[in-house]
Short mmCIF file of N, CA and C in Angstrom, two decimals:
data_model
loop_
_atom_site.label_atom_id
_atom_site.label_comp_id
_atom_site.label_asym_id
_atom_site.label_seq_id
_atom_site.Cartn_x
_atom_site.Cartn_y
_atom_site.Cartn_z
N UNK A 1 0.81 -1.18 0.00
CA UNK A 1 0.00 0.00 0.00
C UNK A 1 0.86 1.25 0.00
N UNK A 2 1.87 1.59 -0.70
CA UNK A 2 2.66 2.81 -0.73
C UNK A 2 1.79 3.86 -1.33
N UNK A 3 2.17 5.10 -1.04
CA UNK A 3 1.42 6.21 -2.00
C UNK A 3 2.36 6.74 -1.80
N UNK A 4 2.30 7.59 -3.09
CA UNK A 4 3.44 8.73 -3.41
C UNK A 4 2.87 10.12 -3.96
N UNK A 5 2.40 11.22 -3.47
CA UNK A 5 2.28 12.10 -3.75
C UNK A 5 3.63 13.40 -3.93
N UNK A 6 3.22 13.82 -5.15
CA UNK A 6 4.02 14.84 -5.79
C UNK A 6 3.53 16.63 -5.17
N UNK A 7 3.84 17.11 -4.84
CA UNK A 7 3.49 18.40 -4.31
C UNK A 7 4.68 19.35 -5.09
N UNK A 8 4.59 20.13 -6.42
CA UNK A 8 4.89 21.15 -6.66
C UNK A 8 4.09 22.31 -7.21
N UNK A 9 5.45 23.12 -7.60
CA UNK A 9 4.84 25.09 -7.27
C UNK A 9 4.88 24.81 -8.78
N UNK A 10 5.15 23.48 -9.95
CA UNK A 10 5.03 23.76 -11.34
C UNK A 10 3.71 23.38 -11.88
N UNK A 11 2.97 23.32 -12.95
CA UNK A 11 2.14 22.71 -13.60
C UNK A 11 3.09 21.12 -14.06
N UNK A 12 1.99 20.13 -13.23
CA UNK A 12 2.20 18.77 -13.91
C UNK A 12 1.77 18.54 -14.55
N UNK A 13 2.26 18.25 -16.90
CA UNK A 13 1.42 17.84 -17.47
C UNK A 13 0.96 16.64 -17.59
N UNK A 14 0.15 16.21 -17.98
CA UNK A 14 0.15 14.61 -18.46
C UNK A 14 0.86 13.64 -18.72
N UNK A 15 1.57 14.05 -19.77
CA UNK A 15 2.51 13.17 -19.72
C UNK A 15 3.80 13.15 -18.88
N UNK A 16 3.87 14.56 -17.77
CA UNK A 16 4.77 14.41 -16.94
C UNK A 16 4.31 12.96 -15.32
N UNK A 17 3.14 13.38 -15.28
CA UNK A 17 2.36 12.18 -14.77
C UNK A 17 2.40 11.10 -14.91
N UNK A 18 2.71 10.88 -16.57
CA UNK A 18 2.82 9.36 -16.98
C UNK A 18 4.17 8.99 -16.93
N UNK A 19 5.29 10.01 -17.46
CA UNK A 19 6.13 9.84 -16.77
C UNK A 19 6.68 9.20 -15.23
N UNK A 20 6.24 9.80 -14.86
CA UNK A 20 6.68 10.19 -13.03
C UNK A 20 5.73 8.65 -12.51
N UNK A 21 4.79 8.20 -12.59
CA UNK A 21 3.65 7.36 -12.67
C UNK A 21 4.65 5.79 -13.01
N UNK A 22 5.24 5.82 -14.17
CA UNK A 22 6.19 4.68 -14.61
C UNK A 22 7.37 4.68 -13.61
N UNK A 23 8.47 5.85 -13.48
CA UNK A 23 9.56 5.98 -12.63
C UNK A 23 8.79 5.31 -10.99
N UNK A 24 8.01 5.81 -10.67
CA UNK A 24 7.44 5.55 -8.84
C UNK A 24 7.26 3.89 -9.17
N UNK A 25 6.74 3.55 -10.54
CA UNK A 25 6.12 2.41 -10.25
C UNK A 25 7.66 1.26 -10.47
N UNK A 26 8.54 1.49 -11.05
CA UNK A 26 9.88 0.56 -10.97
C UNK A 26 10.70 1.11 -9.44
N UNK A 27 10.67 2.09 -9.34
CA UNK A 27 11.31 2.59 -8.08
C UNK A 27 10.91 1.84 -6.50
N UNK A 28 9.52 2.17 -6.76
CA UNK A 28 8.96 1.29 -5.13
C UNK A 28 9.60 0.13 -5.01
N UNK A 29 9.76 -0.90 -6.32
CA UNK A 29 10.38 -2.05 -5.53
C UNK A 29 11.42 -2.46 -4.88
N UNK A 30 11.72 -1.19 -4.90
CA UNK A 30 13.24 -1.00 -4.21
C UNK A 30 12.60 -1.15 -2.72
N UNK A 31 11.29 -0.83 -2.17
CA UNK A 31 11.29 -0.97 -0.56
C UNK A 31 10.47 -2.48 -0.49
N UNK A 32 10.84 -3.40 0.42
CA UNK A 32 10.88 -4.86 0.51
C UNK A 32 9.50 -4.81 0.26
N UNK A 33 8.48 -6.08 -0.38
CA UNK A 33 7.82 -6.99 -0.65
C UNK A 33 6.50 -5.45 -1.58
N UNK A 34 6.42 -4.20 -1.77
CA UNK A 34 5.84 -3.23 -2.47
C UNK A 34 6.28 -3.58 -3.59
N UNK A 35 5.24 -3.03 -4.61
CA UNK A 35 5.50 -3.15 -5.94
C UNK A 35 4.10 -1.95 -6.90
N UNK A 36 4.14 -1.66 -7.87
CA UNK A 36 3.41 -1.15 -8.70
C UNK A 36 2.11 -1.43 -8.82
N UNK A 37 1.89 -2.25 -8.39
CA UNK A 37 0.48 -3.39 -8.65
C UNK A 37 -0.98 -2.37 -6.98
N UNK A 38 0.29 -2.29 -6.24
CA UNK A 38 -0.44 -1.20 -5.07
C UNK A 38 -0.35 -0.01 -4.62
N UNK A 39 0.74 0.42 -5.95
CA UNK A 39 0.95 1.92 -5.67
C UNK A 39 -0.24 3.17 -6.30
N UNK A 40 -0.45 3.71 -5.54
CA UNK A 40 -1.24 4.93 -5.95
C UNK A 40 -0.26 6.60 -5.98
N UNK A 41 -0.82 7.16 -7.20
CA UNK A 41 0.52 8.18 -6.86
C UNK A 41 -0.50 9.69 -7.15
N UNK A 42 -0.16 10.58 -6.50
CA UNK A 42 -1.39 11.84 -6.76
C UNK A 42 -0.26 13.01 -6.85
N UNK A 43 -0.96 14.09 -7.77
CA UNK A 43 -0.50 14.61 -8.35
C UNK A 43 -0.96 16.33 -7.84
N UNK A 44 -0.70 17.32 -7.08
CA UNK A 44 -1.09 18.41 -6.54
C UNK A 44 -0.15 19.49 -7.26
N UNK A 45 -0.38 20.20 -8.58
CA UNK A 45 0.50 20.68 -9.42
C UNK A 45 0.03 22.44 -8.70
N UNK A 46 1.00 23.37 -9.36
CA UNK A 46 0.75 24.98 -8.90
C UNK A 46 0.66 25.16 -7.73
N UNK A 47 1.17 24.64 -6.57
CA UNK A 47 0.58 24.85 -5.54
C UNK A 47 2.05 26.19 -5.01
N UNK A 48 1.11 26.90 -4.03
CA UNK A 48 1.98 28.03 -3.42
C UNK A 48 3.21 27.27 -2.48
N UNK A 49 4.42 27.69 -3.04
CA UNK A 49 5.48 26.98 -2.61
C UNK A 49 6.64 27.70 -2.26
N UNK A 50 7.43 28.42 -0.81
CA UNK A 50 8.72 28.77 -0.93
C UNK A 50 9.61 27.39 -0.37
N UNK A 51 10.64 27.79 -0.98
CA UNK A 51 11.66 26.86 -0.47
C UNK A 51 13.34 28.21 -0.07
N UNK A 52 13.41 27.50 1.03
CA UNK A 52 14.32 28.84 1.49
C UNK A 52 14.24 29.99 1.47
N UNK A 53 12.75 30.20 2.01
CA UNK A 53 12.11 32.00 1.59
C UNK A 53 11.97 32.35 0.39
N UNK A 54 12.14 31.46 -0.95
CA UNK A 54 12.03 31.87 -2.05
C UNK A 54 11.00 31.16 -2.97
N UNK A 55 10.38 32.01 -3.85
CA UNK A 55 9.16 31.36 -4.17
C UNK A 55 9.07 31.55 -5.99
N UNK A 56 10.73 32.01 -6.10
CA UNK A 56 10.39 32.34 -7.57
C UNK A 56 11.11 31.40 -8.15
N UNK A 57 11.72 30.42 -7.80
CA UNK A 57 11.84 29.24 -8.43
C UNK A 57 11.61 27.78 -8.17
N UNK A 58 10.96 27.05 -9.26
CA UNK A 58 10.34 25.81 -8.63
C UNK A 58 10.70 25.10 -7.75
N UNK A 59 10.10 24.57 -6.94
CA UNK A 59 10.58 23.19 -5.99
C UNK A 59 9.55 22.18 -5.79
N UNK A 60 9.72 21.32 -5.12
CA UNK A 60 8.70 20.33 -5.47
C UNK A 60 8.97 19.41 -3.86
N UNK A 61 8.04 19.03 -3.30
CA UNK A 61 7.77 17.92 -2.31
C UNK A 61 7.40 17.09 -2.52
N UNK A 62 7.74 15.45 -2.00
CA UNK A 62 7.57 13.99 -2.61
C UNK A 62 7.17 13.63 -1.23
N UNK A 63 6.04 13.19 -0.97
CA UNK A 63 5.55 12.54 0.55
C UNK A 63 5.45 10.60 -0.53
N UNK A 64 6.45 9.77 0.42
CA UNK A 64 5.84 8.83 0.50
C UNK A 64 5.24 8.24 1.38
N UNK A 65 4.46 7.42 1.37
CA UNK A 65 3.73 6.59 2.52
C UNK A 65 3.76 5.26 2.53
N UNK A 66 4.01 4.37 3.39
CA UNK A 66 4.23 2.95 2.96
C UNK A 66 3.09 2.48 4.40
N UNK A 67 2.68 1.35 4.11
CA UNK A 67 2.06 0.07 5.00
C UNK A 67 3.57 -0.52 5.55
N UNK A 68 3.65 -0.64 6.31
CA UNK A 68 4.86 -1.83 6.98
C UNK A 68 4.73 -1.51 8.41
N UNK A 69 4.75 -2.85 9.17
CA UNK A 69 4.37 -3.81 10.32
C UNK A 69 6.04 -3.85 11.17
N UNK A 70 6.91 -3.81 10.08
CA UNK A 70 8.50 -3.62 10.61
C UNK A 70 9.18 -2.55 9.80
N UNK A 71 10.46 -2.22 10.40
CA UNK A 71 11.25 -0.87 10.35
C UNK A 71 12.41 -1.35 8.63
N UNK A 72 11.59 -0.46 8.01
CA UNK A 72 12.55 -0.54 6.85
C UNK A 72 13.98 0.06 6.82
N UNK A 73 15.09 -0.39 6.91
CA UNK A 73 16.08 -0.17 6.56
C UNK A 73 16.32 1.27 6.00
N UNK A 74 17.53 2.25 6.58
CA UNK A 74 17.28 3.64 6.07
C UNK A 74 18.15 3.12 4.59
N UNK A 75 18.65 2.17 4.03
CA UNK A 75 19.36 2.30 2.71
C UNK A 75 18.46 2.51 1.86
N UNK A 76 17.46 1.81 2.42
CA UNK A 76 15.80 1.57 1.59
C UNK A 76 15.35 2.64 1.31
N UNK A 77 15.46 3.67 1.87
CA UNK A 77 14.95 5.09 1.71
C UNK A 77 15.81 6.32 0.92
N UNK A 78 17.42 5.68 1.15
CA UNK A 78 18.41 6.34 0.68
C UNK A 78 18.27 5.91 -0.95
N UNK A 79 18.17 4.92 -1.50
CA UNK A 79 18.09 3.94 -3.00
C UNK A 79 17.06 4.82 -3.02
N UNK A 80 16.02 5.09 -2.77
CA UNK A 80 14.91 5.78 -3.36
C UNK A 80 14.81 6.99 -3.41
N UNK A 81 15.27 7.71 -2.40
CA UNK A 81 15.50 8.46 -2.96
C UNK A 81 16.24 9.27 -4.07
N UNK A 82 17.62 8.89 -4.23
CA UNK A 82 18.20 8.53 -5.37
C UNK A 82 17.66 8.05 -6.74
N UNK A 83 16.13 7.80 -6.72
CA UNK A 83 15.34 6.96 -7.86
C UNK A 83 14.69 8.39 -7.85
N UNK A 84 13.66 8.43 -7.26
CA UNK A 84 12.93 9.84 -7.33
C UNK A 84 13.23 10.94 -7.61
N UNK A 85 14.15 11.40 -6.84
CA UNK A 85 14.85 12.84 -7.18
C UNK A 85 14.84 13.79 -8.52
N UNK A 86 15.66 12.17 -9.21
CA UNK A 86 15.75 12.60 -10.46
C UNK A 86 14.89 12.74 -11.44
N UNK A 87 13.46 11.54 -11.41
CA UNK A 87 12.68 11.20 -12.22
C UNK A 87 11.64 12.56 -11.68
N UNK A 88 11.72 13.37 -10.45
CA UNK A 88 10.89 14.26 -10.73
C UNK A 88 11.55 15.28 -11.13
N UNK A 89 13.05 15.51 -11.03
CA UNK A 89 13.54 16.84 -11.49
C UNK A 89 13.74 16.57 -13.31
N UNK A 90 13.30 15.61 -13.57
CA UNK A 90 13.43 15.40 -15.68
C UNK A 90 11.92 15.79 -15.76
N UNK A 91 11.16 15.10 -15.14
CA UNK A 91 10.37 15.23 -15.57
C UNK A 91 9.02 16.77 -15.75
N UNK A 92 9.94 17.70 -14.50
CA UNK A 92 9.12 19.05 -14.04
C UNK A 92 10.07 19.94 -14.07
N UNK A 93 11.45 19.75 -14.36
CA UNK A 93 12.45 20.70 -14.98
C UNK A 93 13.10 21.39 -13.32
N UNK A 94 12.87 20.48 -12.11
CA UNK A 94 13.18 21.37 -10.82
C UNK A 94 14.55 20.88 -10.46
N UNK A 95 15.23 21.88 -10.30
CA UNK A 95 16.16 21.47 -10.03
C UNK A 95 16.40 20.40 -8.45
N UNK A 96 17.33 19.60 -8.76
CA UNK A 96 17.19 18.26 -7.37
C UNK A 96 17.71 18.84 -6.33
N UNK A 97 18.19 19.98 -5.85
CA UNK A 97 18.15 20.93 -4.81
C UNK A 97 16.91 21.60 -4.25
N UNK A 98 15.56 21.55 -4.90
CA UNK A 98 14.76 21.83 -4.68
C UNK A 98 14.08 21.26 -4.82
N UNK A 99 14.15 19.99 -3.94
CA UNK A 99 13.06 18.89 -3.97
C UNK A 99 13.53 17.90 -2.92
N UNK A 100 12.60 18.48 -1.92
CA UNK A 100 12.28 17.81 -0.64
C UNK A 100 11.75 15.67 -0.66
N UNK A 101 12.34 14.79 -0.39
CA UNK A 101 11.80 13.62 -0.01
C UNK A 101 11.13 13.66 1.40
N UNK A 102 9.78 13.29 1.47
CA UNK A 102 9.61 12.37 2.75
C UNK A 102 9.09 11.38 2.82
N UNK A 103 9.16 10.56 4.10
CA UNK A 103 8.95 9.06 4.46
C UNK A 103 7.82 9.00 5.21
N UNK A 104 6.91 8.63 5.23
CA UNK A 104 6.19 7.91 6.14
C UNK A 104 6.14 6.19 6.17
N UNK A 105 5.56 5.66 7.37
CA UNK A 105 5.59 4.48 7.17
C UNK A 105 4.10 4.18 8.15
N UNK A 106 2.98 3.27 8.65
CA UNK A 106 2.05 3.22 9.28
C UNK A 106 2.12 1.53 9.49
N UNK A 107 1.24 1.44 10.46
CA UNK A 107 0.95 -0.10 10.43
C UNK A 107 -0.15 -0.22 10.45
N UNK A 108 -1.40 0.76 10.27
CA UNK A 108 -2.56 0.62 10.22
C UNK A 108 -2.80 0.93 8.63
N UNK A 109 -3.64 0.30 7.47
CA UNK A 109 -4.17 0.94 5.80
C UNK A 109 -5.25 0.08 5.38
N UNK A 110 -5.93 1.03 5.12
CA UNK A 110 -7.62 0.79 5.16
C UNK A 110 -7.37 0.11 3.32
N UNK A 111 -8.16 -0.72 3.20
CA UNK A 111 -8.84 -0.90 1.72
C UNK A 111 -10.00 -1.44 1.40
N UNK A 112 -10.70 -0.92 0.30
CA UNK A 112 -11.71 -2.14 0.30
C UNK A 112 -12.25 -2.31 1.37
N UNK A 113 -13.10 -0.95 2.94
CA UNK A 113 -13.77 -1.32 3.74
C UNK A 113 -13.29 -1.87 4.72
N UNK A 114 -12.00 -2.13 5.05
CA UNK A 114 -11.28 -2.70 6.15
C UNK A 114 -10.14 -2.33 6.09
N UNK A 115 -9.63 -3.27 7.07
CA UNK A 115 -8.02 -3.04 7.49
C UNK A 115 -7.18 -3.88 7.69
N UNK A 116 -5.67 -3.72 6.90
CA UNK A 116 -4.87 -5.28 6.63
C UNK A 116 -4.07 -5.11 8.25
#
């Protein structure tokens, strides 16, 4: 159950989506037993954004969220980020200095009316 939401100050087009959409979906399997098949990824484009008091050039925030019951390994997070970074700075033109990763992880994720 990972989700990956994109939060930047650019317009995401479509095909930057489909882009970014393919990259998240080979990337996740980098964190143990996730894969593409349960990733959901959302897309919050233009949004009001400074990064270091500055707001006149793009930046972009990556929230992931994962389901896991045990403590993933920080390499796990380091490999991915290293995957992401880049696939959102090609794909939205931001430079990878201005683009925040974060992690979440839960042991509670609802689907389908319940809870695994």
């Amino acid at each position: 159950m990972p989700v990956i939401r994109v939060h930047a100050s650019t317009a995401i087009p479509r095909e930057a989506q489909l882009a970014l959409k393919r990259s998240f979906g080979d990337a996740i399997a980098t964190v143990p037993g996730k894969s593409e098949q349960w990733l959901m990824c959302t897309f919050d484009e233009q949004a009001p954004m400074f990064f270091a008091g500055d707001d006149t050039q793009p930046c972009a925030l990556v929230e992931v969220s994962v389901f896991a019951r045990t403590q993933i390994a920080a390499e796990v997070w380091e490999e991915l980020t290293g995957l992401l970074t880049p696939a959102v700075s090609e794909a939205l033109g931001i430079d990878p200095a201005r683009i925040y990763v974060e992690y979440r992880t839960t042991a509670h994720f609802g689907w389908n009316g319940s809870n695994f």
